[in-house]
Short mmCIF file of C-alpha atoms in Angstrom, two decimals:
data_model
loop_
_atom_site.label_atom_id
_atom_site.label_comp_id
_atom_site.label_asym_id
_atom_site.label_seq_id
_atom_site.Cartn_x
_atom_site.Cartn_y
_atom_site.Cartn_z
CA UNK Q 622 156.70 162.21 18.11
CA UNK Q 623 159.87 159.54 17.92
CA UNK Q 624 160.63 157.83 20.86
CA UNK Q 625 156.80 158.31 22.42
CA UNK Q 626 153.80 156.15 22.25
CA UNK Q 627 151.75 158.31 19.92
CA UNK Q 628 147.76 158.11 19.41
CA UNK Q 629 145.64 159.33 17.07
CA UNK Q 630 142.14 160.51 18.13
CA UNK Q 631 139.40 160.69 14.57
CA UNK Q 632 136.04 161.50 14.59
CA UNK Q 633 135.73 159.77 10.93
CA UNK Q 634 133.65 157.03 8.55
CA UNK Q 635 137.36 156.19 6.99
CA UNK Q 636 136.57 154.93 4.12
CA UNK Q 637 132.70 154.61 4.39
CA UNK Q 638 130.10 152.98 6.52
CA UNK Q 639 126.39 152.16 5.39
CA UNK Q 640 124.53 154.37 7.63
CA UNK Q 641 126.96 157.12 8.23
CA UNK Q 642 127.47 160.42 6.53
CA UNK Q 643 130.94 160.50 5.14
CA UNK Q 644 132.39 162.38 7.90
CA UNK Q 645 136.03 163.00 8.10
CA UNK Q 646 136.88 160.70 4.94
CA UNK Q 647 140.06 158.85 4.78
CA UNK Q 648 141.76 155.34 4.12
CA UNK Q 649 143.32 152.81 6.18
CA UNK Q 650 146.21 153.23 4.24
CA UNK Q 651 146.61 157.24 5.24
CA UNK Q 652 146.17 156.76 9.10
CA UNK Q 653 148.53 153.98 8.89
CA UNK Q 654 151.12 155.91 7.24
CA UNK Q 655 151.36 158.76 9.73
CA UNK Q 656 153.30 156.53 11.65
CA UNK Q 657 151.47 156.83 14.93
CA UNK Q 658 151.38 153.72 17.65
CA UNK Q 659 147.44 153.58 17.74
CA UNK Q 660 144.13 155.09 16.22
CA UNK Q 661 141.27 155.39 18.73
CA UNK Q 662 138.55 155.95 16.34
CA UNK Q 663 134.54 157.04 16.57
CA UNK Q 664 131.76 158.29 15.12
CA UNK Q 665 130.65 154.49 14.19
CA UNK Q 666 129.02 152.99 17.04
CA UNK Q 667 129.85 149.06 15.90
CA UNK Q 668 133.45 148.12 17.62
CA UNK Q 669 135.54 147.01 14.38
CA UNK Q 670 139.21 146.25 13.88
CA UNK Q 671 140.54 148.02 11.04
CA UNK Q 672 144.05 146.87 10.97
CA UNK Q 673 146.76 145.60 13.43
CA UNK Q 674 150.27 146.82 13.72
CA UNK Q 675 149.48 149.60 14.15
CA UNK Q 676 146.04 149.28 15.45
CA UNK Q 677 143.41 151.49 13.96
CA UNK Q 678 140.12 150.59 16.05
CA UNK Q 679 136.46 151.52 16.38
CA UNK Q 680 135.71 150.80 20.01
CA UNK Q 681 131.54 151.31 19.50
CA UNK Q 682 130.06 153.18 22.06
CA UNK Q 683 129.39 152.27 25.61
CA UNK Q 684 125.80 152.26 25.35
CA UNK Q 685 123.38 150.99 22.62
CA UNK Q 686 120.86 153.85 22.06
CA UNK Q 687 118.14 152.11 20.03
CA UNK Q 688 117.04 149.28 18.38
CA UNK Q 689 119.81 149.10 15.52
CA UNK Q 690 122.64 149.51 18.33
CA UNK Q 691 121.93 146.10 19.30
CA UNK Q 692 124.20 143.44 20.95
CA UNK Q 693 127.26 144.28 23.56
CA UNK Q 694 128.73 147.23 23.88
CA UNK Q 695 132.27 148.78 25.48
CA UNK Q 696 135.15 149.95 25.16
CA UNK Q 697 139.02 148.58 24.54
CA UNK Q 698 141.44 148.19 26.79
CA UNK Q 699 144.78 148.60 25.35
CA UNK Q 700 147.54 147.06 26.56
CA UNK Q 701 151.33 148.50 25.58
CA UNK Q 702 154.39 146.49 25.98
CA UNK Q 703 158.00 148.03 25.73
CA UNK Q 704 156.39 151.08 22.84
CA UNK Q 705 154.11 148.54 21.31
CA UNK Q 706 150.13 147.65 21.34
CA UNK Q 707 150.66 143.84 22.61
CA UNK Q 708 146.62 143.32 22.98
CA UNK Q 709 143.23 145.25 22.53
CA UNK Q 710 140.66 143.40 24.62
CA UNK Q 711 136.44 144.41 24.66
CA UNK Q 712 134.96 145.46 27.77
CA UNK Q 713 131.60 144.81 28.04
CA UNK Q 714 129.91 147.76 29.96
CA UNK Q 715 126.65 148.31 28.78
CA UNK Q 716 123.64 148.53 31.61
CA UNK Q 717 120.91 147.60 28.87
CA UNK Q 718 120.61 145.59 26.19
CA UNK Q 719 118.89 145.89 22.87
CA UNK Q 720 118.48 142.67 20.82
CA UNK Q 721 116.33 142.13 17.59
CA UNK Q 722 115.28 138.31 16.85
CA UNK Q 723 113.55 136.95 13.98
CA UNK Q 724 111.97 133.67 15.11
CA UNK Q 725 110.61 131.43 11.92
CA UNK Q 726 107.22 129.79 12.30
CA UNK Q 727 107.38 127.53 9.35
CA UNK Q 728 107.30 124.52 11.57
CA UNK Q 729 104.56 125.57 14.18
CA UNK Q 730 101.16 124.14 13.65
CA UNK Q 731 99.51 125.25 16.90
CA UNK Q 732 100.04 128.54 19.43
CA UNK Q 733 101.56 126.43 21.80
CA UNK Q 734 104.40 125.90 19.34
CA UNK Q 735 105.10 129.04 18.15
CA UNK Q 736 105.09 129.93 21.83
CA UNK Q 737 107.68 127.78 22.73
CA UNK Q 738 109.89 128.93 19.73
CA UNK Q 739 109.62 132.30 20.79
CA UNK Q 740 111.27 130.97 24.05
CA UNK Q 741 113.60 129.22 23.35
CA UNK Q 742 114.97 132.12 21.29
CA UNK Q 743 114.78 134.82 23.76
CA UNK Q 744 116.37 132.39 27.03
CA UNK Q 745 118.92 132.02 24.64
CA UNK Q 746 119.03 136.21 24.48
CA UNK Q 747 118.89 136.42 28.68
CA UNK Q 748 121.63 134.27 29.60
CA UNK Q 749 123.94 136.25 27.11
CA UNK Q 750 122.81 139.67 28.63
CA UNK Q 751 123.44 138.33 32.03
CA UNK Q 752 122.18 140.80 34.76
CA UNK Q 753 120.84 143.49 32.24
CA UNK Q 754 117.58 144.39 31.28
CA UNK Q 755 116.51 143.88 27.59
CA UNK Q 756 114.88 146.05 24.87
CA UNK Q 757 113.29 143.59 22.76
CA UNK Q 758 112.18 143.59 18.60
CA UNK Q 759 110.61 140.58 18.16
CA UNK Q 760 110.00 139.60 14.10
CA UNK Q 761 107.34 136.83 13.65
CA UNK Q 762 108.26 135.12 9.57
CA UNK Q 763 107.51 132.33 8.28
CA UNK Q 764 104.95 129.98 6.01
CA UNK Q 765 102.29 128.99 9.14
CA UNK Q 766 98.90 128.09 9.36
CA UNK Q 767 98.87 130.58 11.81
CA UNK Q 768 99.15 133.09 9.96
CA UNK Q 769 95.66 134.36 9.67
CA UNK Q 770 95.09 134.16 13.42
CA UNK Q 771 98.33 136.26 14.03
CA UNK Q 772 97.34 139.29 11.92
CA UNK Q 773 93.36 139.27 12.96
CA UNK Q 774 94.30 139.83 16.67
CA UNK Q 775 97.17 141.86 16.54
CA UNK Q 776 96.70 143.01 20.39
CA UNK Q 777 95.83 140.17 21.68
CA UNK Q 778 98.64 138.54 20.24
CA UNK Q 779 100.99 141.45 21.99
CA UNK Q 780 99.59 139.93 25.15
CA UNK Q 781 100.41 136.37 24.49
CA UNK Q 782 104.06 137.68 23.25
CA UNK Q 783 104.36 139.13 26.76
CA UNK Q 784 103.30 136.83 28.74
CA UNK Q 785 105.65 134.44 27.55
CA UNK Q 786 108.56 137.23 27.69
CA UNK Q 787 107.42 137.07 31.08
CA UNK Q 788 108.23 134.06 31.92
CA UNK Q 789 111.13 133.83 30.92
CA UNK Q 790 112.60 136.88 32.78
CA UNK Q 791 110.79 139.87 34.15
CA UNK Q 792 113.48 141.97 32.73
CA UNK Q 793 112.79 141.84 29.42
CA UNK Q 794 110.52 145.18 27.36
CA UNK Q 795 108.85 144.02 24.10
CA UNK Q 796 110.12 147.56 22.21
CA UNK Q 797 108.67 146.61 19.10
CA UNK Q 798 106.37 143.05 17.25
CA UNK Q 799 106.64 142.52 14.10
CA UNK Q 800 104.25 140.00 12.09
CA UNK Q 801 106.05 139.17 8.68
CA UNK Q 802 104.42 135.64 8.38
CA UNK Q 803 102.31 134.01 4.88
CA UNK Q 804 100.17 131.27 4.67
CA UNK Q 805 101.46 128.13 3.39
CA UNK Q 806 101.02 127.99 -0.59
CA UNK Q 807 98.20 125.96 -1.35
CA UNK Q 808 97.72 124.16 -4.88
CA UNK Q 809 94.82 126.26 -6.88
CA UNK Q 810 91.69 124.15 -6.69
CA UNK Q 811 88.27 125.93 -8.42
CA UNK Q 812 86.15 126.56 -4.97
CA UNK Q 813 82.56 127.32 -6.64
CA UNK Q 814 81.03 128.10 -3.88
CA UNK Q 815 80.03 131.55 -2.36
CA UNK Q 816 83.05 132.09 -0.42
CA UNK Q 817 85.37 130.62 -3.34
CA UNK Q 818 84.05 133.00 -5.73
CA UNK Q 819 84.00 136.20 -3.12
CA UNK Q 820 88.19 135.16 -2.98
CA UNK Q 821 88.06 134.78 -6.35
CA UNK Q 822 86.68 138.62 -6.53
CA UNK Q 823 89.20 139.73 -4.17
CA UNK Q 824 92.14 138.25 -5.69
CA UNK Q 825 90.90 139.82 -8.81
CA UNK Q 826 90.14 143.12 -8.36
CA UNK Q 827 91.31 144.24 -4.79
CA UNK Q 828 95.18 144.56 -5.74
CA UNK Q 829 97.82 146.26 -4.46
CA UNK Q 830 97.57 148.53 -7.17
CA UNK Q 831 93.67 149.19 -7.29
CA UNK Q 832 93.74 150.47 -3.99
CA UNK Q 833 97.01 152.65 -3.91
CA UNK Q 834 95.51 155.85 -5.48
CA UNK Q 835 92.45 155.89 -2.75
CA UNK Q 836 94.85 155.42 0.52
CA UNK Q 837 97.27 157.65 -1.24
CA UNK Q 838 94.36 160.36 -0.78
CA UNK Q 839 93.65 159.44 3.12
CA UNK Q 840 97.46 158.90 4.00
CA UNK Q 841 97.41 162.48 2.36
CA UNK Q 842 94.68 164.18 5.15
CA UNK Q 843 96.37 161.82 8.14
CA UNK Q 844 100.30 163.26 7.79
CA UNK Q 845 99.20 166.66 7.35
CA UNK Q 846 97.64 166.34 10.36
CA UNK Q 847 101.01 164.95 12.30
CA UNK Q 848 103.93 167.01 13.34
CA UNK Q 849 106.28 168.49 10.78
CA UNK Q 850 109.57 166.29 12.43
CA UNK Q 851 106.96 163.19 11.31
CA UNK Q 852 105.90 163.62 7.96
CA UNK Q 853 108.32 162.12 5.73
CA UNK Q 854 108.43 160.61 2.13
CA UNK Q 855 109.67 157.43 3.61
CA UNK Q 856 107.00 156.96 5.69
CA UNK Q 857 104.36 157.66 3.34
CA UNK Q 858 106.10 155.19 0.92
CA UNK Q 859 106.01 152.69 3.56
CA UNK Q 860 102.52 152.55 4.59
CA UNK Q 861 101.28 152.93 0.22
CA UNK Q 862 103.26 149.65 0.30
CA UNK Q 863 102.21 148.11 2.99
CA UNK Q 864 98.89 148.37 3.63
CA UNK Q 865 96.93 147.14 0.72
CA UNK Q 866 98.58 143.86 0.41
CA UNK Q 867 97.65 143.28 4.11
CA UNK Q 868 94.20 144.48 3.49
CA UNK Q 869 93.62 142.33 0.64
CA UNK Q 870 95.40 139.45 3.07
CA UNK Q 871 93.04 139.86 5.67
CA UNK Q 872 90.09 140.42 3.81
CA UNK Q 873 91.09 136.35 2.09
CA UNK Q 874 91.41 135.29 5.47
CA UNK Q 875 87.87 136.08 6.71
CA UNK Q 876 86.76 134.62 3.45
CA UNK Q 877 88.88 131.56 3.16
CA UNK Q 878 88.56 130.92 7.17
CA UNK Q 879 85.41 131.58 8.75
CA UNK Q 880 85.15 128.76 11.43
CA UNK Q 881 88.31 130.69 13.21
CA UNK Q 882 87.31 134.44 12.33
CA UNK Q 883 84.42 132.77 14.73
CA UNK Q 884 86.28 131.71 17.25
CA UNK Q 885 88.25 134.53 17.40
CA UNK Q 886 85.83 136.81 18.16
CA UNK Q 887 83.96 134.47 20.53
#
């Protein structure tokens, strides 16, 4: 209304957002034109300014739910001057924190390095959440010598992950590990001996491919067998994708490196 300090209230996507239904659609342009002092604006849980003068904002929402609500969240706190929006400041008030890291093991040669990478990466993640409690997803990537170690002994790993979350604050969860590493490229050199030419075999014959239509069968029996809410295409996509390069990786691994598939099973 003239003469009043009008606000607009829109549950909306505006003009889009990856990851949100097109609810409510409409432009910048339109909310701007209704001639209204400021747009509070939801339904997108990432604060974003859309446009100044008038403001049209998405505060976020107060609380990150899950693992893709990461980082601090709020609300605005408008401040009006004399009819006009002079400032819109972020207020952090979240009690818990979710935070996803990728650390890069290219450069560690022993577990004691990649340990202290993962560190120095998460005190980094502490001191920004201040007082608050974090969620954690850890992602492990890189090209490491490591690497064969790291997917062999996935729980054990877990623990070592922890431990050294641990010591850094007793206030952080691990919510999720992820192990995206590769082993370094190697020049091809002919290896005739027994284990060169079982690789050889492998490499050969135990694709990706050769192995999709038989786990295709057994994924089949396994998400019949989970609740309805749980079977989905997606899921079945991901593990047909997934799982037979890792198999043929850790089946090389065993081959290529048996003096530490000894030692870890010592």
């Amino acid at each position: 209304m003239p003469g009043l300090f009008n606000i607009g209230i829109l549950h909306t996507a505006c003009q889009g957002r990856e990851g949100h239904e097109p609810y409510a659609p409409c432009t910048v342009e339109q909310l701007v034109n209704h001639g209204y002092q400021y747009w509070a604006l939801g339904h997108v849980h990432t604060r974003e300014i859309l446009h100044r003068d008038p403001y049209v904002v998405y505060a976020g929402n107060l609380q990150g739910r899950h693992a893709r609500e990461a980082g601090p969240k709020g609300a605005s706190l408008v401040s009006v001057r004399a009819g006009r929006v002079v400032d819109v400041a972020h207020q952090v008030l979240d009690v818990v924190r979710w935070a996803s890291v990728r650390v890069d093991l290219s450069t560690a040669t022993t577990r004691g390095e990649m340990t202290g990478l993962i560190r120095h990466a998460v005190e980094g993640l502490v001191h920004e959440a201040g007082e608050r409690p974090v969620a954690l997803r850890l992602e492990l990537a890189g090209a490491t010598a490591l690497h064969a170690g790291l997917i062999r002994n996935a729980r054990d790993l877990t623990l070592e992950v922890e431990t050294v979350l641990a010591s850094v604050s007793d206030e952080i969860w691990l919510e999720r590990l992820r192990v995206q590493t590769h082993a370094p490229t190697r020049a091809p050199v002919p290896d005739t001996s027994t284990g060169g030419r079982i690789a050889a075999d492998i490499r050969a014959s135990a694709t990706p491919e050769a192995l999709r239509a038989e786990l295709d069968a057994i994924l089949a029996g396994v998400i019949d067998r989970m609740p309805a809410q749980a079977r989905t295409d997606a899921l079945r996509a991901g593990l047909l994708a997934d799982i037979p390069a890792r198999a043929v990786d850790l089946a090389l691994t065993l081959v290529e490196n048996p003096e530490e598939s000894r030692d870890a099973h010592s």
